[in-house]
XYZ file of C-alpha atoms in Angstrom:
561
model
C 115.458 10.931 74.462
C 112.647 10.483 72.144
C 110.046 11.741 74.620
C 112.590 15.101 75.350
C 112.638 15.892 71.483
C 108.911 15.201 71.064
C 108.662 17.978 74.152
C 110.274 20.442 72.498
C 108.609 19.722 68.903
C 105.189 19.660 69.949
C 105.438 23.288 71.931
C 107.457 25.156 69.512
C 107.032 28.686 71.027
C 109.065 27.300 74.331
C 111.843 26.303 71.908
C 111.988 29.614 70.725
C 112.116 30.785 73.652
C 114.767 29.259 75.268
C 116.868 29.920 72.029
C 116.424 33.514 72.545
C 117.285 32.869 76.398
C 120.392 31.589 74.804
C 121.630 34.591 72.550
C 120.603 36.578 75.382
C 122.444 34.393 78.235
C 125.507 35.131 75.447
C 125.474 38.797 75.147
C 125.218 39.293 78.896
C 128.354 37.139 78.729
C 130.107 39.123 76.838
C 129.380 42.063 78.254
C 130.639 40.865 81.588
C 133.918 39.236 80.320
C 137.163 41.685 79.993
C 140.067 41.165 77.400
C 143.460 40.413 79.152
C 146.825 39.218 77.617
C 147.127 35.885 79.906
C 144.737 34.347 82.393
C 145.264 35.018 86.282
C 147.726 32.557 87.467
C 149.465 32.030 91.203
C 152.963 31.638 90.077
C 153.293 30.819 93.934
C 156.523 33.440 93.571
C 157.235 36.457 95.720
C 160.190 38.662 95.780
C 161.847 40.619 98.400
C 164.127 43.601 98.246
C 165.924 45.972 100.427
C 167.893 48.395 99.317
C 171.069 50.074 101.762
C 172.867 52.152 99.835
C 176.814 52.741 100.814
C 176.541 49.154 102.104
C 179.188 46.711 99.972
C 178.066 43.445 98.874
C 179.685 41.433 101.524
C 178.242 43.710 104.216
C 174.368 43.455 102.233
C 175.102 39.470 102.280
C 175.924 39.724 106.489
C 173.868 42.100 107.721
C 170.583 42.049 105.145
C 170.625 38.990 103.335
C 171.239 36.290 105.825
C 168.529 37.685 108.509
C 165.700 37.630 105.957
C 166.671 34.259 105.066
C 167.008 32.491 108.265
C 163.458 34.455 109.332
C 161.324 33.110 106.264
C 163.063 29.721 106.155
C 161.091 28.260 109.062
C 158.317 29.329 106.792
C 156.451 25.957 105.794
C 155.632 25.147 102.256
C 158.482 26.589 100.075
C 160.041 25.093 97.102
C 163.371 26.878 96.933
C 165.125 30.391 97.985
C 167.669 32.032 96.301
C 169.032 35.331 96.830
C 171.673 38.137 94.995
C 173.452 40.174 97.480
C 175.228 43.192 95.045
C 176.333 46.747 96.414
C 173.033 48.638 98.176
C 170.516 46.143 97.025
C 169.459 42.771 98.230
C 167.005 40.369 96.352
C 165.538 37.492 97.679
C 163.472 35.504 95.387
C 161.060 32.311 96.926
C 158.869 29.883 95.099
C 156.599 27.974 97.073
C 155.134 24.427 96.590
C 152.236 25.279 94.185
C 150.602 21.475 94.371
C 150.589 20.343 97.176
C 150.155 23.539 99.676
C 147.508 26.768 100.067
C 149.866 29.459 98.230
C 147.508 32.033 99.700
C 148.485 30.950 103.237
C 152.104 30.672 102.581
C 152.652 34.211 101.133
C 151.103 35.625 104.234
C 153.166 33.727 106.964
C 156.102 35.190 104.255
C 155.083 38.415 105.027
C 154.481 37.941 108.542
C 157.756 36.394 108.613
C 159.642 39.150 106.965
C 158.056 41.964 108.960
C 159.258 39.774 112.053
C 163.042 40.156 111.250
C 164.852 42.914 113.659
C 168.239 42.420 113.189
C 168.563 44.982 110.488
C 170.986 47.930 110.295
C 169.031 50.802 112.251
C 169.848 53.615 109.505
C 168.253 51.705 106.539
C 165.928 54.046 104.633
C 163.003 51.590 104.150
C 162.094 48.769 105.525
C 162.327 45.501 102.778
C 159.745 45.070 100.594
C 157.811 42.314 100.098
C 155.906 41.718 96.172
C 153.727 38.906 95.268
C 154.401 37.928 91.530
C 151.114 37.236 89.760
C 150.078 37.051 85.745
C 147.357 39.496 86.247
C 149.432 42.726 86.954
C 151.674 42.699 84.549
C 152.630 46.086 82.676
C 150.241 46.350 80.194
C 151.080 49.999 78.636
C 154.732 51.392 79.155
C 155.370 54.779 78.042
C 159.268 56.559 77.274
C 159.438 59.931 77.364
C 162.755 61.534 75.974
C 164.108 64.959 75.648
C 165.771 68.216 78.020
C 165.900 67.319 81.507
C 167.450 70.270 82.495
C 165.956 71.173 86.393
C 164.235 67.799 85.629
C 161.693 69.178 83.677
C 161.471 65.713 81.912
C 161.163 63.911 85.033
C 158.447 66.391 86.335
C 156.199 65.442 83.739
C 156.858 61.575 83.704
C 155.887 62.362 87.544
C 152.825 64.700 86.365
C 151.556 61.875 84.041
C 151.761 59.018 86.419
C 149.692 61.013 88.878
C 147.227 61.580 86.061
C 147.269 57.673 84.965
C 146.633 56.488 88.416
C 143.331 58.229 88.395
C 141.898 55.882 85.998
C 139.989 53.313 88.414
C 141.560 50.114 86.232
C 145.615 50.827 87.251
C 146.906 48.873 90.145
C 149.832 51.008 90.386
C 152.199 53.332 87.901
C 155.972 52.848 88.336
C 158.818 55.562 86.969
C 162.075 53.473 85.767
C 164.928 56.122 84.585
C 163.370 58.712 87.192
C 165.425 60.738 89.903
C 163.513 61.954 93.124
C 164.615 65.978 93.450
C 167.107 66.324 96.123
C 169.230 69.446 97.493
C 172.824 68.797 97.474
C 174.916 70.395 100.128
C 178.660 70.953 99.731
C 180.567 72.022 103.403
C 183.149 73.882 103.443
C 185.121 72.451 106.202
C 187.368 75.672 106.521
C 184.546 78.278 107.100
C 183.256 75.725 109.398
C 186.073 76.293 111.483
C 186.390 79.596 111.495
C 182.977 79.775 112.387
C 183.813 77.421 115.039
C 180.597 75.082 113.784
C 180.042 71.696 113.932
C 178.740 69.477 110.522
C 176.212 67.978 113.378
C 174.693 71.598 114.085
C 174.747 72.191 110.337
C 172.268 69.200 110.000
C 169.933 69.409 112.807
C 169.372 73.198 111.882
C 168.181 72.308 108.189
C 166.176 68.878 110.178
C 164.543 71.654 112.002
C 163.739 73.584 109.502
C 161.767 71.314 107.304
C 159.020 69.971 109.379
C 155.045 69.126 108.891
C 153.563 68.836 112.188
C 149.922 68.375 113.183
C 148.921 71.002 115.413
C 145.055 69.185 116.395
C 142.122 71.034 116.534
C 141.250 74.504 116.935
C 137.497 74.578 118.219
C 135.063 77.644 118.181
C 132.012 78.636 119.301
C 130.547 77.179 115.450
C 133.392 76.262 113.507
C 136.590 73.513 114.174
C 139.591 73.971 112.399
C 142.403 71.820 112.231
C 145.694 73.247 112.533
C 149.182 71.739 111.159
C 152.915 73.844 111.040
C 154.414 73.317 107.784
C 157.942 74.340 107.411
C 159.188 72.287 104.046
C 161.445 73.719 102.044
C 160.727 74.469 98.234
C 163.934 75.994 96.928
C 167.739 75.623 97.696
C 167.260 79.528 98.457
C 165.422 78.278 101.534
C 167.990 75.817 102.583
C 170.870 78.740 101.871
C 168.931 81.383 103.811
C 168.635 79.241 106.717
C 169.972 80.580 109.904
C 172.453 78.007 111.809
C 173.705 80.833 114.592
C 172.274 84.211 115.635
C 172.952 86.935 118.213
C 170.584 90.212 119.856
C 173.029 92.427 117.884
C 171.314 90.932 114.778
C 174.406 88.752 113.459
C 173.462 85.300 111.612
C 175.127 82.890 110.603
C 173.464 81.109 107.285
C 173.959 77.934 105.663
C 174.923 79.730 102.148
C 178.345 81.123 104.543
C 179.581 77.450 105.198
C 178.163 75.554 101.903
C 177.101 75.277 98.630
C 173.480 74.693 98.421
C 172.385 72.891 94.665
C 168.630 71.421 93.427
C 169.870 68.847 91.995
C 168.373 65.095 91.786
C 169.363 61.617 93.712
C 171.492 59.152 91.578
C 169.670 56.832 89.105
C 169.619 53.369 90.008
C 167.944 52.593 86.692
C 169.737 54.732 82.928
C 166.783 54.230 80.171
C 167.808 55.512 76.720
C 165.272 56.088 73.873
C 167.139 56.134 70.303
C 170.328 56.611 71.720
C 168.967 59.334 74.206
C 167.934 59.422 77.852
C 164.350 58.758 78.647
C 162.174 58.066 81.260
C 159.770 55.256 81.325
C 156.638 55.271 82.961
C 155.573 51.616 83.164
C 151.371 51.019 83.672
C 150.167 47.707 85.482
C 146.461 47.052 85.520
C 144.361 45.623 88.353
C 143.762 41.670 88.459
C 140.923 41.394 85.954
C 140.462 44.406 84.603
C 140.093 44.769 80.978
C 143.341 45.786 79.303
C 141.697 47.185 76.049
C 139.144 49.648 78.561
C 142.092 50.565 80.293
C 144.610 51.146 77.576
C 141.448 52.783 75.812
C 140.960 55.234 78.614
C 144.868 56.014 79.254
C 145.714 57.100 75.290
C 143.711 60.033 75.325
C 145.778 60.960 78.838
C 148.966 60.434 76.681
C 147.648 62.471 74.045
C 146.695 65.590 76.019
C 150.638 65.570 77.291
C 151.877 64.891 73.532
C 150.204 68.370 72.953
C 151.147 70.093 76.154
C 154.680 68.942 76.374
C 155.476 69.311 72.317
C 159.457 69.562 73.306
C 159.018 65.875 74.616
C 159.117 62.924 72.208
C 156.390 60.532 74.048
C 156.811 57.015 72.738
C 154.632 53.520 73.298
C 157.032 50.674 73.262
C 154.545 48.356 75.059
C 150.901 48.322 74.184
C 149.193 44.954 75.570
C 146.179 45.799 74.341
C 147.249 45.558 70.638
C 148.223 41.500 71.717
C 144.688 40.948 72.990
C 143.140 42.493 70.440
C 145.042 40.933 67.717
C 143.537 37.561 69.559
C 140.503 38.370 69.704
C 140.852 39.108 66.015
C 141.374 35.701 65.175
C 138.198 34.380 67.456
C 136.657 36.811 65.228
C 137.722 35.495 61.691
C 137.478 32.093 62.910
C 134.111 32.211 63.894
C 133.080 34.424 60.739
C 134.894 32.240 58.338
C 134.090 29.037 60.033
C 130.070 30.160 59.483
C 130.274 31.284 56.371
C 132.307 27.993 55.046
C 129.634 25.462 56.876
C 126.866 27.340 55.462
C 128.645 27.068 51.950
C 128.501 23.176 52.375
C 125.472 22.994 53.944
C 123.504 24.467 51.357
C 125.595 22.394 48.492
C 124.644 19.048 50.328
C 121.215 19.510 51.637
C 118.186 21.459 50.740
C 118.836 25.196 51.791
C 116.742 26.031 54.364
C 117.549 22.769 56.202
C 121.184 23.896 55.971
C 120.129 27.289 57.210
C 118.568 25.565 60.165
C 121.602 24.004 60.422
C 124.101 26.320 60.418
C 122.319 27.909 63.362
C 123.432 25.492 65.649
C 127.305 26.785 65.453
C 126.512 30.483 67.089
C 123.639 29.406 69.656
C 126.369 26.987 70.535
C 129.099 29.626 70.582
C 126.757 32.186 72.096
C 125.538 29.709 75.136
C 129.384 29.166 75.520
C 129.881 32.528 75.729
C 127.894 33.034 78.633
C 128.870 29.806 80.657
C 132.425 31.310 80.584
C 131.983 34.169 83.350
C 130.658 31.323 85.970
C 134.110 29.484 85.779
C 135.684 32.780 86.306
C 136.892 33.153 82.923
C 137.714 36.209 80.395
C 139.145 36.912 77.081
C 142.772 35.645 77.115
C 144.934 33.848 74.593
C 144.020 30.911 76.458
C 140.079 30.818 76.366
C 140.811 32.145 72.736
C 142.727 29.097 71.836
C 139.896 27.076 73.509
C 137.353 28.393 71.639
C 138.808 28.411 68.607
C 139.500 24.604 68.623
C 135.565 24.138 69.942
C 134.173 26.155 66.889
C 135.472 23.472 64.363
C 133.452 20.390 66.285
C 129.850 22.315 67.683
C 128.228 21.936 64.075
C 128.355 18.269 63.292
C 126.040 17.295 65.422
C 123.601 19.055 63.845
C 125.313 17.776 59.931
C 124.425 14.300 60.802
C 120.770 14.683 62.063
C 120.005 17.182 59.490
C 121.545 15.028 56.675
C 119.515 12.436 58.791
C 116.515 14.218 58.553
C 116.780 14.946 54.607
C 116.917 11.341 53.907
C 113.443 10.285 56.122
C 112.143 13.078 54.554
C 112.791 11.924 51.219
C 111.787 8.413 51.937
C 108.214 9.772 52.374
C 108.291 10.546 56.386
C 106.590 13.172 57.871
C 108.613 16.177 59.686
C 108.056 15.199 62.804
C 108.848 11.700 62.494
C 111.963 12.133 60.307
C 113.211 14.672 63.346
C 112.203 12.048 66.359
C 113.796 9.165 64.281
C 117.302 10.718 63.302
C 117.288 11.467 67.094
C 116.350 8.616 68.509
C 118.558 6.540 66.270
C 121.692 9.185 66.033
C 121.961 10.309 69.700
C 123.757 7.492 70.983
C 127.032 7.304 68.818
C 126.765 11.254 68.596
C 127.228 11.439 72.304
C 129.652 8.847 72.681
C 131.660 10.688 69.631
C 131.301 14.057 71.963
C 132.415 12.598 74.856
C 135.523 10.842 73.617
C 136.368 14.430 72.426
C 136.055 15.467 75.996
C 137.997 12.205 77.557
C 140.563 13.461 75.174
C 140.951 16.630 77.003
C 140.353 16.105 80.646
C 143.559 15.081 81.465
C 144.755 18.711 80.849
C 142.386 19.330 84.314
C 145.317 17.515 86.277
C 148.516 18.743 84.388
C 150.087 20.517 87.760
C 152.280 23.444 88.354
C 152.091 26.945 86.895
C 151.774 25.195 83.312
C 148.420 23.293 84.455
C 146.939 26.614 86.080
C 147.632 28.093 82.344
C 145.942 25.248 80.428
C 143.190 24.201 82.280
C 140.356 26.652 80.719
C 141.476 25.020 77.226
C 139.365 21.666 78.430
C 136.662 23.624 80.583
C 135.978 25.718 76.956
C 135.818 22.274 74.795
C 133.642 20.400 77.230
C 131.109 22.611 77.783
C 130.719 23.861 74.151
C 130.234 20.433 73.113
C 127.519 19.387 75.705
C 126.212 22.203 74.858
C 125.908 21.820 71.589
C 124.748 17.836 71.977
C 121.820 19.630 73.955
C 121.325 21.831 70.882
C 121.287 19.200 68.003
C 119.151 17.235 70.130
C 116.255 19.383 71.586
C 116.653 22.807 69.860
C 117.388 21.755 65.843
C 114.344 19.288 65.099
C 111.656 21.575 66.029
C 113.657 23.701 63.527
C 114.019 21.250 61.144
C 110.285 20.356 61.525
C 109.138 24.002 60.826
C 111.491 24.385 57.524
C 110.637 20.528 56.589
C 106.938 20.711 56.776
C 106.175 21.900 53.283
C 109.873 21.605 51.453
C 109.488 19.303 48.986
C 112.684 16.491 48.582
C 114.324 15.023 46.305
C 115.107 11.323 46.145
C 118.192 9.860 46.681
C 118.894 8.758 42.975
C 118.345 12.653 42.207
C 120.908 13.522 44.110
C 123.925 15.256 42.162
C 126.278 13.334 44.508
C 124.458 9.878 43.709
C 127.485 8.845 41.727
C 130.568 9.977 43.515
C 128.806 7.690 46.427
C 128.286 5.015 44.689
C 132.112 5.149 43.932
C 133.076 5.623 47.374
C 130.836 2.492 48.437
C 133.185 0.936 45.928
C 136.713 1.789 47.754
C 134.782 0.682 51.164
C 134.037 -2.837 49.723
C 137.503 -3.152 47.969
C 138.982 -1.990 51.555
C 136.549 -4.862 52.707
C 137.963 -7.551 50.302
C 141.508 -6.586 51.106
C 141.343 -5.973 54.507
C 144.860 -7.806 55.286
C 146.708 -5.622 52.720
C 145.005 -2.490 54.276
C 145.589 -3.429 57.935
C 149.496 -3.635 56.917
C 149.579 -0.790 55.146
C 147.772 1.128 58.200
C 150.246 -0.250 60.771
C 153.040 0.916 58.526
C 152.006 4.598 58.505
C 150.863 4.748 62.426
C 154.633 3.417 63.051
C 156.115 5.700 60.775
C 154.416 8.431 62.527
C 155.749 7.305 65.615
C 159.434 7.753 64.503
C 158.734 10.973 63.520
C 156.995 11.642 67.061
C 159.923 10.754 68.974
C 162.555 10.905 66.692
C 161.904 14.376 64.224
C 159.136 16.203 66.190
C 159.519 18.270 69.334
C 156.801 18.526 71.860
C 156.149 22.523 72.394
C 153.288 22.745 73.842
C 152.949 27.342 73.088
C 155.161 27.927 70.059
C 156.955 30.588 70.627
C 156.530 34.395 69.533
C 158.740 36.756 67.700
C 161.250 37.686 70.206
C 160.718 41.289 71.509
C 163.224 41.677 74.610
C 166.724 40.920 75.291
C 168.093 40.603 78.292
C 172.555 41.066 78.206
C 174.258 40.246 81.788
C 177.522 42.004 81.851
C 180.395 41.412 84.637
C 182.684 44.119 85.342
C 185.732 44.755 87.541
């Protein structure tokens, strides 16, 4: 160790250099990190719905339910699978075995296994859909737009918007909850039918026939190759009404408006939002695994805005902003940083000379800063996980460099010379500094094999303390005494007895001899309190490992006849 630290002492402008590497290293960190609410986690869930509207519960449970569930039970791997059969809808939700299988493997043969079921009623609309649940694309921004929705003009610009906010490259997807598709409604009237002696078959095929998109293939030239397609899709219920279902060479028709009603109306609403009491329609954001949910909700406002303007009749209302969360979090890595500098360079410079406190209070954001950039290797962003992790690091990557430089100031004033006062306090220090370090890390390892969805949460929080505190024993011990040697080369120090502190130590070395002299008394009195606080472990306290936040959603399950 001695030989290392000499090394880095004797060719100062390498030190330098490196530290600069390290800021640098740092900011290219950050820059490649992104803010996110949660870190990405395999819940090892998937979901699977199909809806078959008309269809009764008991006929969803027979002919929907059951099929997918005897398919993707000879799936291999899974934990549990429970379903909810309930009138047009089926759900089907599966958990697999997170320890002790490859999840990734598992939720394909799920898939395979539900595209593989053929049993299903032949007139369902769309085939059931399979969804991966995963941390990362959760809604992040979820907008509610109230107001008229007369000829769905609200619902045509929840649509319009969505379409705008999936341009932005960081949305996975954009979802409409409260939203009707358009659809024509088309009343027969069963008497004109037969007096036109028509059939409610012909009726339907007609308007079938009548809205079609076919490709045509190409059209080639002599130069040019066009591509032809017939589009016949109808735009208006005038269309549908005008349609012809009979004609005759004498010029007679019959038209759809003779034997029904034609209406542009909208399907039923599976999902009723209300804003304030009023109908709304919620356009719900997700973001792409790892993107950054600040850029994103940064670049999706001024989208929101532009509509806010355009559509003034529509109240437009945020009641889910993730990004406020993360920032809020980063916030406090902010403040705890800033404060945590500012209150070690208070005490540095009240116990030791102040340019060897300077030195030392250096060692907290090179620390910090080399952190910073080790983070993107292990895959790792902004989260309130890494935050947490960080934030418990910052208190423990400066006393390393306390004790050496306190260290140093004594040699120093003792009549060593710089160099020797660094290589001593070193040499002598680095032993119980690394085993104090490392017992730190032993105490957070075991967080590395906590299993489940729980352990995949937690695990950065040990990752974040061990490598900020190697880190910084690789700091205090090769980058702070060439430092400490520059400052200390031509400060001048004052003895010990000078020392404004002299006397408060001499009175502490006082309680440590009395402590000495009664050590039976003081052993007693020690084994009282640790079993005192072991009642009030098991017996007052509760292990919660996340305290919980102020609640913002309720969730009310009514049954009705």
């Amino acid at each position: 160790m001695r030989t290392m630290t000499n090394f880095f002492i004797k060719n100062g402008k390498f030190t330098f250099v490196v530290t600069a590497f390290l800021i640098i290293f740092g900011i290219l960190g950050l820059r490649r990190m992104n803010s996110e609410s949660f870190p990405s986690v395999n819940f090892a869930m998937a979901t699977i719905t199909t809806s078959y509207d008309g269809a009764s519960a008991k006929e969803i449970e027979t002919k929907i339910t059951r099929p997918i569930e005897d398919e993707i039970r000879g799936v291999s791997g899974l934990r549990d699978v429970r379903s909810i059969s309930q009138p047009g809808l089926s759900s089907i939700f599966v958990r697999a075995d997170i320890d002790n299988i490859d999840v990734v493997k598992v939720m394909s043969d799920l898939q395979r296994a539900v595209d593989r079921v053929s049993d299903l009623p032949n007139d369902l609309r769309e085939q059931p859909k399979f969804q991966e649940v995963k941390s990362e694309e959760f809604p992040v921004y979820e907008i509610a737009i109230s107001g008229d929705n007369t000829d769905r003009k609200r619902d045509f610009v929840a649509n319009a918007l969505k379409e705008d906010l999936e341009d932005n490259l960081l949305v996975k997807d954009v979802r409409l909850a409260g939203y009707s598709e358009r659809a024509f409604q088309i009343f027969v009237d069963m008497n004109k039918l037969r007096r036109y002696h028509i059939g409610i078959n012909e009726v339907m095929s007609t308007i079938q026939a009548r809205n079609v998109n076919v490709p045509g293939g190409p059209l080639r030239q002599e130069k040019n190759q066009f591509l032809l397609r017939m589009e016949g899709k109808v735009q208006s219920s005038s269309d549908i009404a005008n349609i012809p279902i009979r004609s005759n060479f004498q010029g007679q028709r019959v038209l759809v408006k003779d034997v029904a009603q034609v209406l542009d109306s909208e399907e039923e609403k599976r999902v009723l939002g209300r804003l304030n009491g009023e109908e709304a329609t919620f356009v719900i954001v997700t973001k792409k695994g790892g993107a950054d949910t600040i850029k994103l909700v940064n670049g999706v406002a001024p989208v929101l805005e532009r509509y806010k303007k355009q559509y003034d009749k529509l109240l437009f209302h945020v009641y889910n902003n993730e990004s406020i969360k993360v920032q809020r979090k980063l916030d406090v890595l902010n403040s705890n940083a800033l404060q945590g500098m500012i209150l070690v360079l208070l005490f540095l410079l009240i116990f030791l000379p102040g340019k060897i406190g300077l030195m030392s209070s250096l060692s907290l954001p090179l620390a910090v800063m080399a952190t910073f950039g080790m983070m993107p290797l292990f895959g790792m962003n902004f989260n309130s996980i890494t935050v947490l992790g960080l934030v418990i690091a910052i208190g423990m990557l400066v006393d390393n460099a306390i004790v050496i430089s306190d260290n140093f100031t004594r040699l120093r004033s003792e009549g060593a010379s710089a160099e020797n006062a660094a290589l001593d306090s070193v040499q002598h220090l680095w032993i119980p500094i690394t085993g104090t370090a490392l017992t730190t890390i032993a105490a957070f390892l075991p967080m590395l094999v906590t299993k489940g969805i729980m352990g995949q949460f937690i695990k950065f929080i040990p990752i974040i303390v061990s490598l900020s505190l190697l880190i910084s024993l690789v700091e205090s011990f090769w980058l702070l005494p060439p430092r400490l040697v520059l400052i200390g080369r031509k400060m001048k120090f004052k003895t010990s007895a000078e020392d404004w502190f002299t006397k408060y130590r001499l009175h502490f070395e006082n309680l440590v001899a009395w402590t000495i002299d009664h050590r039976y008394r003081v052993s007693l009195l020690c084994s009282l309190l640790i079993i005192f606080s072991l009642f009030l472990i098991v017996k007052v306290n509760k292990f919660v490992l996340f305290p919980a936040e102020q609640t913002e959603i309720y969730v009310a399950r009514f049954d009705t006849p």
